[in-house]
Amino acid sequence: MANNDYINWFRASSPYINAYRGKTFVVYLPGEAIRHSNFHTIIQDLALLNSLGVRLVIVHGARPQIDEQISAAGIEPLLVERTRVTDAESLPHVLHAVGATRCVLESALSTGLPNSPMHGADISVLSGNFVVGMPKGVIDGVDFQFSGKVRKIADQNLVQALNNNAIVVISSLGYSLTGEIFNIPASEVASEVAIALGADKLITFIHSDGLLDTHDNLVRQLRVSQCPNYFHANDKNDTSIISSLKSAYTVCNRGVPRAQLINFCQSGALLGELFTREGHGTLVHSDSYEEIRPATIDDVGGILGLIEPLEEQGILVRRSRELLEREINQFYILELDGTIIGCAGLYSFGDSDVGELACVATHPNHQGYGYAPKLLNKIEIEAKNLGFKKIFVLTTQTAHWFIEQGFKPADISDLPAQKQSAYNFQRLSKAFIKNL
């Protein structure tokens, strides 16, 4: 990355840095990720999040490590619908594999060699019996023995640890009131921890970039209501990705605003997903994840970053920062995860009952998801509240979209007199009008 590119990226990431400070992220790191060559890079990125004030809980799995231990002991593994049946013979090997994996993770988080990305990080790592487990029981005639499920999460103890600026590491083990230990799917533990904490995000590391649609394109974001359409696994998504999507669906339905699937094989995927508009994975979000609100002076920078590329293409009329600051009260913005991804202005002309819809923009990576029509609907509601009977728009390149939204072609003479006198004959914008 060239020096100027780095500087621009760093500036662009500042809204995310501010938005994430003090937030709680639960990170699910499967055993496959811990064995991958990219593992230490992931740890460095997690350490960076910690240094930026993000409260982190890392839940780790150990499936391949357990498989290796059980195989070395000559024990035949028994899986029922991808769930391991943990019997008394295999339990000690499960405990050994999980404990050793946790130590690897804690050791990596403790790294601080000079000239390394984690030099001076001085991370406090805390583990404990935060998961109360119970037996999975007998299902369809199969006794799962020491395979368990989450009974409850000691969330108050977790909060106390996070308040002390520690990164909390949780294994896939649950401890019962009778002193038994149960082997619990780590993905289930991660989901229950995120729900119990009311976390801001659940981040799940997977072996690919994310969910694929029927055309092999990466699905960058999904509303919770869209998730069930993908639950029937097909040749585009293997069962592990569908399982991760189901976990995301579950937590978002139970109070966690968003969940993200991120590739553990790709260096920097975590930072790319969290600190760039483009992202690097699949985001699942609840319906409350988006917000349309009046713009404030603090939003000027975000709006400029959104509209400047469109101005360069001639789609929008150029607006200076000074002009935008003066007119900011005319604007509405659409936010996703605290980031401005859409905007529109609504202008009045004296006593006229016709208002102008202007500077309508949606970030390219978020087009096609229905955000622009929602923003337009908000503008129309506000226009009615202001007493407008009609709104008009001038456009050079997006006429068809406005026609699809109910606008009709109009003459310049149909516009308020003040707008007619200011019409730019060099742009030759076409006018469209809509009755409210």
Tab-separated table of C-alpha atoms in Angstrom:
chain	number	residue	atom	x	y	z
A	1	MET	CA	0.000	0.000	0.000
A	2	ALA	CA	1.422	3.378	-1.022
A	3	ASN	CA	1.929	5.919	1.704
A	4	ASN	CA	-1.005	8.090	0.594
A	5	ASP	CA	-3.231	5.024	0.270
A	6	TYR	CA	-2.358	4.025	3.808
A	7	ILE	CA	-3.092	7.510	5.120
A	8	ASN	CA	-6.431	7.638	3.316
A	9	TRP	CA	-7.342	4.176	4.602
A	10	PHE	CA	-6.412	5.144	8.142
A	11	ARG	CA	-8.541	8.275	7.958
A	12	ALA	CA	-11.467	6.322	6.507
A	13	SER	CA	-11.226	3.790	9.333
A	14	SER	CA	-11.503	6.399	12.096
A	15	PRO	CA	-15.340	6.317	12.243
A	16	TYR	CA	-15.176	2.569	12.837
A	17	ILE	CA	-12.511	2.969	15.515
A	18	ASN	CA	-14.698	5.458	17.343
A	19	ALA	CA	-17.795	3.287	16.910
A	20	TYR	CA	-16.145	0.112	18.243
A	21	ARG	CA	-14.485	1.589	21.335
A	22	GLY	CA	-16.082	0.040	24.417
A	23	LYS	CA	-18.103	-2.472	22.392
A	24	THR	CA	-18.191	-6.181	23.206
A	25	PHE	CA	-17.239	-8.682	20.507
A	26	VAL	CA	-17.489	-12.442	20.968
A	27	VAL	CA	-15.102	-14.244	18.619
A	28	TYR	CA	-15.479	-17.909	17.731
A	29	LEU	CA	-12.129	-19.381	16.688
A	30	PRO	CA	-12.461	-23.025	15.574
A	31	GLY	CA	-9.705	-25.540	16.100
A	32	GLU	CA	-8.948	-25.515	12.378
A	33	ALA	CA	-8.124	-21.803	12.578
A	34	ILE	CA	-5.734	-22.360	15.469
A	35	ARG	CA	-3.814	-24.913	13.406
A	36	HIS	CA	-3.741	-22.725	10.302
A	37	SER	CA	-0.639	-20.814	9.226
A	38	ASN	CA	-2.622	-17.555	9.492
A	39	PHE	CA	-3.354	-18.093	13.205
A	40	HIS	CA	-0.731	-15.707	14.563
A	41	THR	CA	-1.859	-12.973	12.180
A	42	ILE	CA	-5.396	-13.361	13.542
A	43	ILE	CA	-4.029	-13.049	17.079
A	44	GLN	CA	-2.195	-9.860	16.116
A	45	ASP	CA	-5.416	-8.414	14.695
A	46	LEU	CA	-7.328	-9.352	17.841
A	47	ALA	CA	-4.620	-7.708	19.937
A	48	LEU	CA	-5.066	-4.575	17.830
A	49	LEU	CA	-8.803	-4.574	18.541
A	50	ASN	CA	-8.045	-4.890	22.233
A	51	SER	CA	-5.671	-1.917	22.057
A	52	LEU	CA	-8.446	0.117	20.384
A	53	GLY	CA	-10.744	-0.456	23.335
A	54	VAL	CA	-12.825	-3.391	22.068
A	55	ARG	CA	-13.928	-5.802	24.816
A	56	LEU	CA	-13.100	-9.307	23.567
A	57	VAL	CA	-14.285	-12.774	24.485
A	58	ILE	CA	-12.619	-15.528	22.458
A	59	VAL	CA	-14.348	-18.902	22.372
A	60	HIS	CA	-12.150	-21.575	20.828
A	61	GLY	CA	-12.909	-24.962	19.401
A	62	ALA	CA	-10.675	-28.037	19.233
A	63	ARG	CA	-12.340	-30.519	16.893
A	64	PRO	CA	-9.242	-31.528	14.853
A	65	GLN	CA	-7.096	-31.567	17.997
A	66	ILE	CA	-9.584	-33.910	19.691
A	67	ASP	CA	-9.742	-36.123	16.607
A	68	GLU	CA	-5.962	-36.400	16.674
A	69	GLN	CA	-5.833	-37.307	20.365
A	70	ILE	CA	-8.590	-39.906	20.104
A	71	SER	CA	-7.060	-41.442	16.993
A	72	ALA	CA	-3.653	-41.694	18.708
A	73	ALA	CA	-5.343	-43.520	21.578
A	74	GLY	CA	-6.864	-46.021	19.175
A	75	ILE	CA	-10.436	-44.997	19.998
A	76	GLU	CA	-13.017	-45.096	17.247
A	77	PRO	CA	-14.861	-41.736	17.217
A	78	LEU	CA	-18.644	-41.782	17.231
A	79	LEU	CA	-20.458	-38.884	15.584
A	80	VAL	CA	-24.225	-38.483	15.428
A	81	GLU	CA	-25.326	-35.682	13.091
A	82	ARG	CA	-21.877	-34.054	13.389
A	83	THR	CA	-22.072	-34.107	17.204
A	84	ARG	CA	-19.411	-36.113	19.008
A	85	VAL	CA	-20.545	-38.729	21.512
A	86	THR	CA	-18.081	-38.293	24.368
A	87	ASP	CA	-17.876	-41.404	26.533
A	88	ALA	CA	-15.843	-42.072	29.666
A	89	GLU	CA	-12.967	-43.566	27.645
A	90	SER	CA	-12.572	-40.589	25.315
A	91	LEU	CA	-13.266	-37.816	27.870
A	92	PRO	CA	-9.657	-37.610	29.207
A	93	HIS	CA	-8.357	-37.229	25.652
A	94	VAL	CA	-10.950	-34.526	24.966
A	95	LEU	CA	-9.857	-32.648	28.078
A	96	HIS	CA	-6.203	-32.962	27.120
A	97	ALA	CA	-6.812	-31.673	23.568
A	98	VAL	CA	-9.013	-28.776	24.698
A	99	GLY	CA	-6.601	-27.778	27.467
A	100	ALA	CA	-3.574	-27.886	25.178
A	101	THR	CA	-5.391	-25.819	22.543
A	102	ARG	CA	-6.358	-23.227	25.125
A	103	CYS	CA	-2.722	-22.993	26.198
A	104	VAL	CA	-1.654	-22.414	22.587
A	105	LEU	CA	-4.170	-19.588	22.324
A	106	GLU	CA	-3.188	-18.007	25.634
A	107	SER	CA	0.483	-18.282	24.751
A	108	ALA	CA	-0.081	-16.524	21.424
A	109	LEU	CA	-1.962	-13.712	23.174
A	110	SER	CA	0.959	-13.299	25.560
A	111	THR	CA	3.512	-12.688	22.809
A	112	GLY	CA	5.371	-9.386	23.006
A	113	LEU	CA	8.741	-9.692	21.333
A	114	PRO	CA	10.488	-6.502	20.201
A	115	ASN	CA	9.979	-5.655	16.520
A	116	SER	CA	6.768	-7.699	16.454
A	117	PRO	CA	3.215	-6.354	15.951
A	118	MET	CA	2.351	-7.267	19.547
A	119	HIS	CA	5.349	-5.615	21.168
A	120	GLY	CA	4.153	-3.707	24.224
A	121	ALA	CA	0.583	-5.053	23.988
A	122	ASP	CA	0.801	-6.469	27.544
A	123	ILE	CA	-2.514	-8.279	27.206
A	124	SER	CA	-4.213	-9.677	30.293
A	125	VAL	CA	-5.800	-13.061	29.449
A	126	LEU	CA	-8.356	-14.655	31.742
A	127	SER	CA	-9.982	-18.087	31.567
A	128	GLY	CA	-12.403	-19.723	33.965
A	129	ASN	CA	-15.558	-21.724	34.599
A	130	PHE	CA	-17.865	-19.270	32.879
A	131	VAL	CA	-19.952	-22.013	31.228
A	132	VAL	CA	-22.369	-24.086	33.281
A	133	GLY	CA	-23.045	-27.290	31.370
A	134	MET	CA	-25.577	-30.077	31.452
A	135	PRO	CA	-25.793	-33.442	29.678
A	136	LYS	CA	-27.177	-33.523	26.179
A	137	GLY	CA	-28.993	-36.643	27.285
A	138	VAL	CA	-30.428	-39.555	25.344
A	139	ILE	CA	-31.733	-38.656	21.903
A	140	ASP	CA	-33.329	-41.187	19.552
A	141	GLY	CA	-31.851	-43.986	21.602
A	142	VAL	CA	-28.324	-42.548	21.639
A	143	ASP	CA	-26.809	-41.700	25.029
A	144	PHE	CA	-24.475	-38.762	24.458
A	145	GLN	CA	-22.919	-39.308	27.925
A	146	PHE	CA	-20.354	-36.523	28.486
A	147	SER	CA	-21.406	-34.548	25.434
A	148	GLY	CA	-23.345	-31.628	26.771
A	149	LYS	CA	-25.074	-28.341	26.132
A	150	VAL	CA	-25.037	-24.938	27.765
A	151	ARG	CA	-27.229	-24.585	30.827
A	152	LYS	CA	-26.259	-20.994	31.572
A	153	ILE	CA	-23.434	-18.494	31.241
A	154	ALA	CA	-21.899	-16.780	34.268
A	155	ASP	CA	-22.357	-13.445	32.552
A	156	GLN	CA	-21.732	-11.262	35.635
A	157	ASN	CA	-18.322	-12.824	36.129
A	158	LEU	CA	-17.604	-12.316	32.445
A	159	VAL	CA	-18.549	-8.647	32.639
A	160	GLN	CA	-16.302	-8.187	35.649
A	161	ALA	CA	-13.374	-9.696	33.754
A	162	LEU	CA	-14.034	-7.480	30.733
A	163	ASN	CA	-14.299	-4.428	32.985
A	164	ASN	CA	-10.766	-5.219	34.124
A	165	ASN	CA	-9.596	-4.913	30.478
A	166	ALA	CA	-8.883	-8.629	30.121
A	167	ILE	CA	-9.381	-10.713	27.009
A	168	VAL	CA	-11.488	-13.644	28.169
A	169	VAL	CA	-10.716	-17.063	26.658
A	170	ILE	CA	-13.429	-19.713	26.926
A	171	SER	CA	-13.093	-23.367	25.957
A	172	SER	CA	-15.716	-25.757	24.667
A	173	LEU	CA	-16.223	-27.283	28.114
A	174	GLY	CA	-19.066	-26.841	30.565
A	175	TYR	CA	-18.982	-27.579	34.271
A	176	SER	CA	-22.026	-28.920	36.104
A	177	LEU	CA	-23.160	-28.302	39.664
A	178	THR	CA	-22.352	-31.961	40.385
A	179	GLY	CA	-18.728	-31.487	39.350
A	180	GLU	CA	-18.959	-33.181	35.964
A	181	ILE	CA	-17.336	-31.841	32.818
A	182	PHE	CA	-19.179	-31.826	29.506
A	183	ASN	CA	-17.857	-31.458	25.984
A	184	ILE	CA	-20.028	-28.801	24.298
A	185	PRO	CA	-19.886	-27.628	20.669
A	186	ALA	CA	-17.780	-24.481	20.711
A	187	SER	CA	-20.129	-22.721	18.287
A	188	GLU	CA	-22.972	-23.222	20.759
A	189	VAL	CA	-20.833	-21.835	23.588
A	190	ALA	CA	-19.931	-18.787	21.501
A	191	SER	CA	-23.573	-18.127	20.627
A	192	GLU	CA	-24.765	-18.447	24.216
A	193	VAL	CA	-21.970	-16.202	25.496
A	194	ALA	CA	-22.847	-13.529	22.915
A	195	ILE	CA	-26.527	-13.694	23.855
A	196	ALA	CA	-25.879	-13.649	27.607
A	197	LEU	CA	-23.582	-10.635	27.331
A	198	GLY	CA	-25.806	-8.782	24.896
A	199	ALA	CA	-22.688	-8.528	22.731
A	200	ASP	CA	-22.462	-6.030	19.915
A	201	LYS	CA	-21.078	-8.646	17.510
A	202	LEU	CA	-20.531	-12.363	17.155
A	203	ILE	CA	-17.584	-12.964	14.839
A	204	THR	CA	-17.238	-16.503	13.527
A	205	PHE	CA	-14.106	-17.556	11.683
A	206	ILE	CA	-14.740	-20.012	8.850
A	207	HIS	CA	-12.609	-21.622	6.148
A	208	SER	CA	-13.939	-19.509	3.250
A	209	ASP	CA	-14.840	-15.903	2.480
A	210	GLY	CA	-18.451	-16.373	3.502
A	211	LEU	CA	-21.836	-17.419	2.217
A	212	LEU	CA	-22.247	-17.837	-1.552
A	213	ASP	CA	-25.404	-17.281	-3.579
A	214	THR	CA	-26.558	-19.506	-6.432
A	215	HIS	CA	-24.223	-17.697	-8.830
A	216	ASP	CA	-21.128	-18.239	-6.652
A	217	ASN	CA	-21.112	-14.586	-5.599
A	218	LEU	CA	-20.230	-13.655	-2.031
A	219	VAL	CA	-23.283	-12.643	-0.026
A	220	ARG	CA	-21.961	-9.592	1.785
A	221	GLN	CA	-24.953	-8.976	4.030
A	222	LEU	CA	-28.208	-10.592	5.038
A	223	ARG	CA	-31.117	-9.455	7.124
A	224	VAL	CA	-32.208	-12.011	9.692
A	225	SER	CA	-35.429	-12.560	7.767
A	226	GLN	CA	-33.422	-13.598	4.683
A	227	CYS	CA	-31.357	-16.285	6.424
A	228	PRO	CA	-33.846	-19.204	6.263
A	229	ASN	CA	-33.652	-19.100	2.464
A	230	TYR	CA	-30.051	-20.348	2.757
A	231	PHE	CA	-30.528	-23.024	5.416
A	232	HIS	CA	-31.036	-25.832	2.939
A	233	ALA	CA	-27.405	-26.582	2.130
A	234	ASN	CA	-26.572	-26.805	-1.542
A	235	ASP	CA	-23.445	-27.335	-3.583
A	236	LYS	CA	-22.477	-23.665	-3.102
A	237	ASN	CA	-22.188	-23.823	0.716
A	238	ASP	CA	-21.033	-26.762	2.798
A	239	THR	CA	-22.715	-27.785	6.035
A	240	SER	CA	-20.175	-26.033	8.256
A	241	ILE	CA	-20.935	-22.652	6.662
A	242	ILE	CA	-24.677	-23.260	6.909
A	243	SER	CA	-24.164	-24.183	10.570
A	244	SER	CA	-22.285	-20.910	11.135
A	245	LEU	CA	-25.077	-19.018	9.392
A	246	LYS	CA	-27.629	-20.678	11.684
A	247	SER	CA	-25.626	-19.524	14.713
A	248	ALA	CA	-25.614	-15.984	13.320
A	249	TYR	CA	-29.358	-16.221	12.730
A	250	THR	CA	-29.942	-17.436	16.298
A	251	VAL	CA	-27.956	-14.715	18.042
A	252	CYS	CA	-29.430	-11.922	15.908
A	253	ASN	CA	-32.910	-13.166	16.791
A	254	ARG	CA	-31.980	-13.056	20.479
A	255	GLY	CA	-30.632	-9.574	20.896
A	256	VAL	CA	-27.202	-9.476	19.220
A	257	PRO	CA	-27.413	-6.756	16.521
A	258	ARG	CA	-24.999	-8.365	14.064
A	259	ALA	CA	-22.913	-11.427	13.354
A	260	GLN	CA	-20.131	-11.844	10.836
A	261	LEU	CA	-18.573	-14.813	9.043
A	262	ILE	CA	-14.888	-14.191	8.276
A	263	ASN	CA	-12.235	-16.271	6.503
A	264	PHE	CA	-9.499	-17.488	8.866
A	265	CYS	CA	-7.300	-18.403	5.886
A	266	GLN	CA	-7.008	-14.845	4.582
A	267	SER	CA	-4.545	-12.495	6.242
A	268	GLY	CA	-6.198	-9.288	7.387
A	269	ALA	CA	-9.754	-10.466	6.692
A	270	LEU	CA	-10.866	-9.469	10.189
A	271	LEU	CA	-9.578	-5.906	9.884
A	272	GLY	CA	-10.863	-5.650	6.330
A	273	GLU	CA	-14.335	-6.671	7.434
A	274	LEU	CA	-14.433	-4.334	10.425
A	275	PHE	CA	-12.650	-1.238	9.124
A	276	THR	CA	-13.557	-0.890	5.448
A	277	ARG	CA	-16.819	-0.243	3.650
A	278	GLU	CA	-16.210	-3.138	1.274
A	279	GLY	CA	-15.773	-5.779	3.970
A	280	HIS	CA	-14.345	-9.264	3.522
A	281	GLY	CA	-17.039	-11.622	4.744
A	282	THR	CA	-20.766	-12.111	5.238
A	283	LEU	CA	-22.648	-9.885	7.663
A	284	VAL	CA	-25.943	-10.961	9.218
A	285	HIS	CA	-27.852	-8.192	10.922
A	286	SER	CA	-31.111	-7.647	12.750
A	287	ASP	CA	-33.715	-5.318	11.297
A	288	SER	CA	-32.770	-2.635	13.849
A	289	TYR	CA	-29.251	-2.604	12.458
A	290	GLU	CA	-30.063	0.202	10.044
A	291	GLU	CA	-31.100	3.723	10.990
A	292	ILE	CA	-32.395	6.651	8.960
A	293	ARG	CA	-32.103	9.991	10.752
A	294	PRO	CA	-31.585	13.723	10.157
A	295	ALA	CA	-27.961	14.580	9.443
A	296	THR	CA	-25.844	16.635	11.827
A	297	ILE	CA	-22.688	18.662	11.349
A	298	ASP	CA	-20.688	15.631	12.526
A	299	ASP	CA	-21.939	13.699	9.489
A	300	VAL	CA	-20.452	16.072	6.906
A	301	GLY	CA	-17.261	14.046	6.445
A	302	GLY	CA	-19.163	10.792	5.980
A	303	ILE	CA	-21.538	12.343	3.445
A	304	LEU	CA	-18.649	13.832	1.465
A	305	GLY	CA	-16.910	10.455	1.368
A	306	LEU	CA	-20.118	8.958	-0.023
A	307	ILE	CA	-20.966	11.556	-2.678
A	308	GLU	CA	-17.537	12.601	-3.965
A	309	PRO	CA	-17.092	9.512	-6.221
A	310	LEU	CA	-20.558	10.169	-7.684
A	311	GLU	CA	-19.675	13.822	-8.241
A	312	GLU	CA	-16.561	12.778	-10.149
A	313	GLN	CA	-18.743	10.600	-12.401
A	314	GLY	CA	-21.069	13.531	-13.054
A	315	ILE	CA	-24.005	11.770	-11.381
A	316	LEU	CA	-24.312	14.401	-8.639
A	317	VAL	CA	-23.733	18.150	-8.620
A	318	ARG	CA	-20.525	19.051	-6.782
A	319	ARG	CA	-20.969	20.325	-3.240
A	320	SER	CA	-18.145	21.854	-1.246
A	321	ARG	CA	-17.712	21.091	2.422
A	322	GLU	CA	-18.701	24.664	3.221
A	323	LEU	CA	-21.935	24.392	1.244
A	324	LEU	CA	-22.767	21.023	2.773
A	325	GLU	CA	-22.156	22.383	6.269
A	326	ARG	CA	-24.549	25.276	5.584
A	327	GLU	CA	-27.225	22.955	4.203
A	328	ILE	CA	-26.728	19.989	6.553
A	329	ASN	CA	-30.176	20.526	8.122
A	330	GLN	CA	-31.720	19.645	4.763
A	331	PHE	CA	-30.125	16.181	4.730
A	332	TYR	CA	-31.052	12.722	5.970
A	333	ILE	CA	-28.629	9.841	6.239
A	334	LEU	CA	-28.888	6.074	6.279
A	335	GLU	CA	-26.476	4.427	8.709
A	336	LEU	CA	-25.401	0.815	8.858
A	337	ASP	CA	-23.322	-0.192	11.852
A	338	GLY	CA	-22.612	3.480	12.549
A	339	THR	CA	-21.370	4.090	9.001
A	340	ILE	CA	-23.107	6.375	6.510
A	341	ILE	CA	-24.037	4.364	3.427
A	342	GLY	CA	-26.830	6.544	2.061
A	343	CYS	CA	-27.970	10.171	2.028
A	344	ALA	CA	-30.570	12.467	0.502
A	345	GLY	CA	-31.500	16.131	0.765
A	346	LEU	CA	-34.941	17.732	0.924
A	347	TYR	CA	-35.172	21.431	-0.057
A	348	SER	CA	-38.062	23.900	0.165
A	349	PHE	CA	-38.806	26.991	-1.942
A	350	GLY	CA	-40.601	29.683	0.040
A	351	ASP	CA	-44.360	29.137	0.141
A	352	SER	CA	-44.320	26.549	-2.633
A	353	ASP	CA	-45.951	23.207	-1.853
A	354	VAL	CA	-43.344	21.466	-4.034
A	355	GLY	CA	-40.076	20.268	-2.508
A	356	GLU	CA	-36.852	19.122	-4.129
A	357	LEU	CA	-35.297	15.727	-3.561
A	358	ALA	CA	-31.554	16.121	-4.115
A	359	CYS	CA	-28.195	14.408	-3.667
A	360	VAL	CA	-29.647	10.889	-3.428
A	361	ALA	CA	-26.768	8.467	-2.993
A	362	THR	CA	-26.166	4.906	-1.803
A	363	HIS	CA	-22.722	3.375	-1.458
A	364	PRO	CA	-22.067	0.917	-4.345
A	365	ASN	CA	-21.405	-2.008	-1.991
A	366	HIS	CA	-24.851	-1.589	-0.447
A	367	GLN	CA	-26.903	-1.158	-3.590
A	368	GLY	CA	-29.520	-3.752	-4.462
A	369	TYR	CA	-30.527	-4.402	-0.841
A	370	GLY	CA	-33.502	-2.053	-0.737
A	371	TYR	CA	-31.830	0.729	1.239
A	372	ALA	CA	-32.398	3.513	-1.329
A	373	PRO	CA	-36.205	2.955	-1.475
A	374	LYS	CA	-36.308	3.017	2.335
A	375	LEU	CA	-34.426	6.305	2.364
A	376	LEU	CA	-36.784	7.717	-0.275
A	377	ASN	CA	-39.790	6.597	1.762
A	378	LYS	CA	-38.421	8.467	4.785
A	379	ILE	CA	-37.950	11.623	2.677
A	380	GLU	CA	-41.517	11.377	1.396
A	381	ILE	CA	-42.878	11.100	4.940
A	382	GLU	CA	-40.902	14.167	5.995
A	383	ALA	CA	-42.052	16.035	2.875
A	384	LYS	CA	-45.700	15.364	3.757
A	385	ASN	CA	-45.070	16.538	7.305
A	386	LEU	CA	-43.701	19.807	5.871
A	387	GLY	CA	-46.880	20.300	3.846
A	388	PHE	CA	-45.466	19.428	0.419
A	389	LYS	CA	-47.926	18.045	-2.117
A	390	LYS	CA	-45.208	17.027	-4.563
A	391	ILE	CA	-41.473	16.461	-4.715
A	392	PHE	CA	-39.279	16.711	-7.781
A	393	VAL	CA	-35.794	15.549	-8.670
A	394	LEU	CA	-33.263	16.547	-11.331
A	395	THR	CA	-31.085	13.748	-12.650
A	396	THR	CA	-28.732	13.030	-15.538
A	397	GLN	CA	-28.074	9.281	-15.184
A	398	THR	CA	-30.617	7.665	-12.859
A	399	ALA	CA	-33.923	8.475	-14.536
A	400	HIS	CA	-35.107	4.872	-14.699
A	401	TRP	CA	-34.663	4.327	-10.977
A	402	PHE	CA	-36.804	7.339	-10.130
A	403	ILE	CA	-39.453	6.241	-12.640
A	404	GLU	CA	-39.523	2.860	-10.865
A	405	GLN	CA	-40.165	4.737	-7.605
A	406	GLY	CA	-43.261	6.458	-8.993
A	407	PHE	CA	-41.809	9.686	-10.420
A	408	LYS	CA	-43.200	11.040	-13.697
A	409	PRO	CA	-41.318	13.057	-16.359
A	410	ALA	CA	-41.836	16.801	-15.961
A	411	ASP	CA	-40.915	20.042	-17.725
A	412	ILE	CA	-38.619	22.607	-16.199
A	413	SER	CA	-41.624	24.953	-16.234
A	414	ASP	CA	-43.336	22.636	-13.720
A	415	LEU	CA	-40.694	23.439	-11.089
A	416	PRO	CA	-40.841	26.289	-8.563
A	417	ALA	CA	-39.808	29.635	-10.088
A	418	GLN	CA	-36.719	29.840	-7.851
A	419	LYS	CA	-35.495	26.483	-9.169
A	420	GLN	CA	-36.269	27.407	-12.770
A	421	SER	CA	-34.056	30.488	-12.526
A	422	ALA	CA	-31.201	28.408	-11.076
A	423	TYR	CA	-31.475	25.578	-13.618
A	424	ASN	CA	-28.091	24.541	-15.056
A	425	PHE	CA	-28.504	24.296	-18.834
A	426	GLN	CA	-25.001	22.844	-19.180
A	427	ARG	CA	-25.914	19.690	-17.195
A	428	LEU	CA	-29.274	19.355	-19.001
A	429	SER	CA	-30.700	17.388	-16.100
A	430	LYS	CA	-34.076	15.777	-16.680
A	431	ALA	CA	-36.872	16.646	-14.260
A	432	PHE	CA	-39.182	14.118	-12.615
A	433	ILE	CA	-41.995	14.812	-10.191
A	434	LYS	CA	-44.052	12.704	-7.803
A	435	ASN	CA	-47.395	13.382	-6.137
A	436	LEU	CA	-47.393	12.652	-2.404
